[in-house]
mmCIF file of C-alpha atoms in Angstrom:
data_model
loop_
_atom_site.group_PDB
_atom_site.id
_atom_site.type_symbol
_atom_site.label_atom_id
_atom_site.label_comp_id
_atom_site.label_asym_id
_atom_site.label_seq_id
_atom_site.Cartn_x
_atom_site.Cartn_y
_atom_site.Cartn_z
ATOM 1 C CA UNK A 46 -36.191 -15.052 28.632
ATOM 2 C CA UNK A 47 -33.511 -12.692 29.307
ATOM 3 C CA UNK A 48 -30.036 -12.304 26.900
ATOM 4 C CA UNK A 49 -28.210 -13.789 29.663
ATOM 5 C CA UNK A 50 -30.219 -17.302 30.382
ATOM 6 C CA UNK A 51 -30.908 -17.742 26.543
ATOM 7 C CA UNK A 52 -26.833 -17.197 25.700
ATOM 8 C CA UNK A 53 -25.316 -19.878 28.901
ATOM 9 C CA UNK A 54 -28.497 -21.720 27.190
ATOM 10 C CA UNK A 55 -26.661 -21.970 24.008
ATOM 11 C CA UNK A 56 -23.332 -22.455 25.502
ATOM 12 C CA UNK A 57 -24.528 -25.446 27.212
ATOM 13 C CA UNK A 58 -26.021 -26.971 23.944
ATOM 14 C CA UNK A 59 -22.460 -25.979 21.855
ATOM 15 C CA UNK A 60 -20.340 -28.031 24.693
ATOM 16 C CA UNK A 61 -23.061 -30.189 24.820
ATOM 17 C CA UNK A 62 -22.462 -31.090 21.183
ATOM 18 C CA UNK A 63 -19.002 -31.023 21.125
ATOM 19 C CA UNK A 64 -18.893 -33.436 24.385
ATOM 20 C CA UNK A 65 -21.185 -36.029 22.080
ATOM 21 C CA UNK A 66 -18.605 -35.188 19.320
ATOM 22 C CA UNK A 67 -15.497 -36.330 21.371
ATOM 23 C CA UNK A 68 -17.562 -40.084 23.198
ATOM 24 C CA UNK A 69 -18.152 -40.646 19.168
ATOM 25 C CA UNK A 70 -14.627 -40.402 18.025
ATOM 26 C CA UNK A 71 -13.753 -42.324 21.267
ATOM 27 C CA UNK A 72 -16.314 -45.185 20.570
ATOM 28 C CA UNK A 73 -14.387 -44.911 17.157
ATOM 29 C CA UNK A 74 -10.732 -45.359 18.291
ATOM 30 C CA UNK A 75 -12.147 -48.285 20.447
ATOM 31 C CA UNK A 76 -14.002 -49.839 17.452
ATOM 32 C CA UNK A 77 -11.028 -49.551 15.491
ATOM 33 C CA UNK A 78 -8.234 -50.814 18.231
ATOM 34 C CA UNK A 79 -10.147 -53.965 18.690
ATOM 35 C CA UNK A 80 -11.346 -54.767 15.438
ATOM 36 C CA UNK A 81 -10.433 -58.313 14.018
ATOM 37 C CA UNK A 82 -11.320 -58.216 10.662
ATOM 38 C CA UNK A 83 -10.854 -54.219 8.329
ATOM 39 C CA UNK A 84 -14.412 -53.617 8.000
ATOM 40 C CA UNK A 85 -14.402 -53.280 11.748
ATOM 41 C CA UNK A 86 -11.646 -51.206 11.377
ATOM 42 C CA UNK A 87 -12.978 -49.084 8.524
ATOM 43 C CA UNK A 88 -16.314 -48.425 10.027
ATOM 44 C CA UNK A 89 -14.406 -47.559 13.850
ATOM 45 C CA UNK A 90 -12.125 -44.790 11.544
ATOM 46 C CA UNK A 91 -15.302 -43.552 9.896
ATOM 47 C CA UNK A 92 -17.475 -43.343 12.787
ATOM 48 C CA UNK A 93 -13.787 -41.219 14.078
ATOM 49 C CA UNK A 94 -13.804 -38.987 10.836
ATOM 50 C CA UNK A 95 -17.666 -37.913 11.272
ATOM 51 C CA UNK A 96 -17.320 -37.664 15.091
ATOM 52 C CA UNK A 97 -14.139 -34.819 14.144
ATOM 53 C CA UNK A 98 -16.124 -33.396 11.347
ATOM 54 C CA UNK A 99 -19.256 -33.246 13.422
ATOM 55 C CA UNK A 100 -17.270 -31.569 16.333
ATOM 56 C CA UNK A 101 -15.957 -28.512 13.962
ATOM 57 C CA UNK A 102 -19.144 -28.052 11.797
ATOM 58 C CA UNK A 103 -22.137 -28.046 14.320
ATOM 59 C CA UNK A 104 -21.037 -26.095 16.972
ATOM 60 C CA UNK A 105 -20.040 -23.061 14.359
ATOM 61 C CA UNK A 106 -23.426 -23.842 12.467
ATOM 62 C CA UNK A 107 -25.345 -23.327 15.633
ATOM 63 C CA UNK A 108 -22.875 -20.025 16.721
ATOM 64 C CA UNK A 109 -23.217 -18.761 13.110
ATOM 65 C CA UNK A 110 -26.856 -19.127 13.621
ATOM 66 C CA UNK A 111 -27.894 -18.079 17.020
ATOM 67 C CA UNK A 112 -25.071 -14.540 16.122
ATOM 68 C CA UNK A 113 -26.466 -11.435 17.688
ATOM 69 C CA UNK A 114 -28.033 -9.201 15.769
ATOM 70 C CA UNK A 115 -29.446 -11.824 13.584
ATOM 71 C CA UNK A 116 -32.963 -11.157 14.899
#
């Protein structure tokens, strides 16, 4: 596997993520907006909170640990 292929591999997997990241927070806002009763609510702005924190933690975890000239 060349450099080339194995880095638009892991460019694919980083969007990838972040693209799972931002249908989570929107499932969230959803859950939340149409929630009748606040644990509803509370578990649509949780589910929003992770699906944020998940979209700036992973992808940099997965960058910081794929770096060249780590190998």
């Amino acid at each position: 596997m060349s450099a080339d292929s194995r880095a638009r591999r892991h460019w694919f997997i980083i969007m990838g993520v972040r693209l799972i990241g931002v249908a989570g927070a929107l499932f969230g806002i959803v859950l939340a907006s149409r929630g009748v009763a606040w644990p509803q609510k509370a578990l649509g702005v949780a589910i929003v909170l992770s699906a944020l924190a998940m979209i700036a933690v992973v992808p940099a975890g997965l960058a910081h640990r794929w770096r060249s000239g780590a190998e």
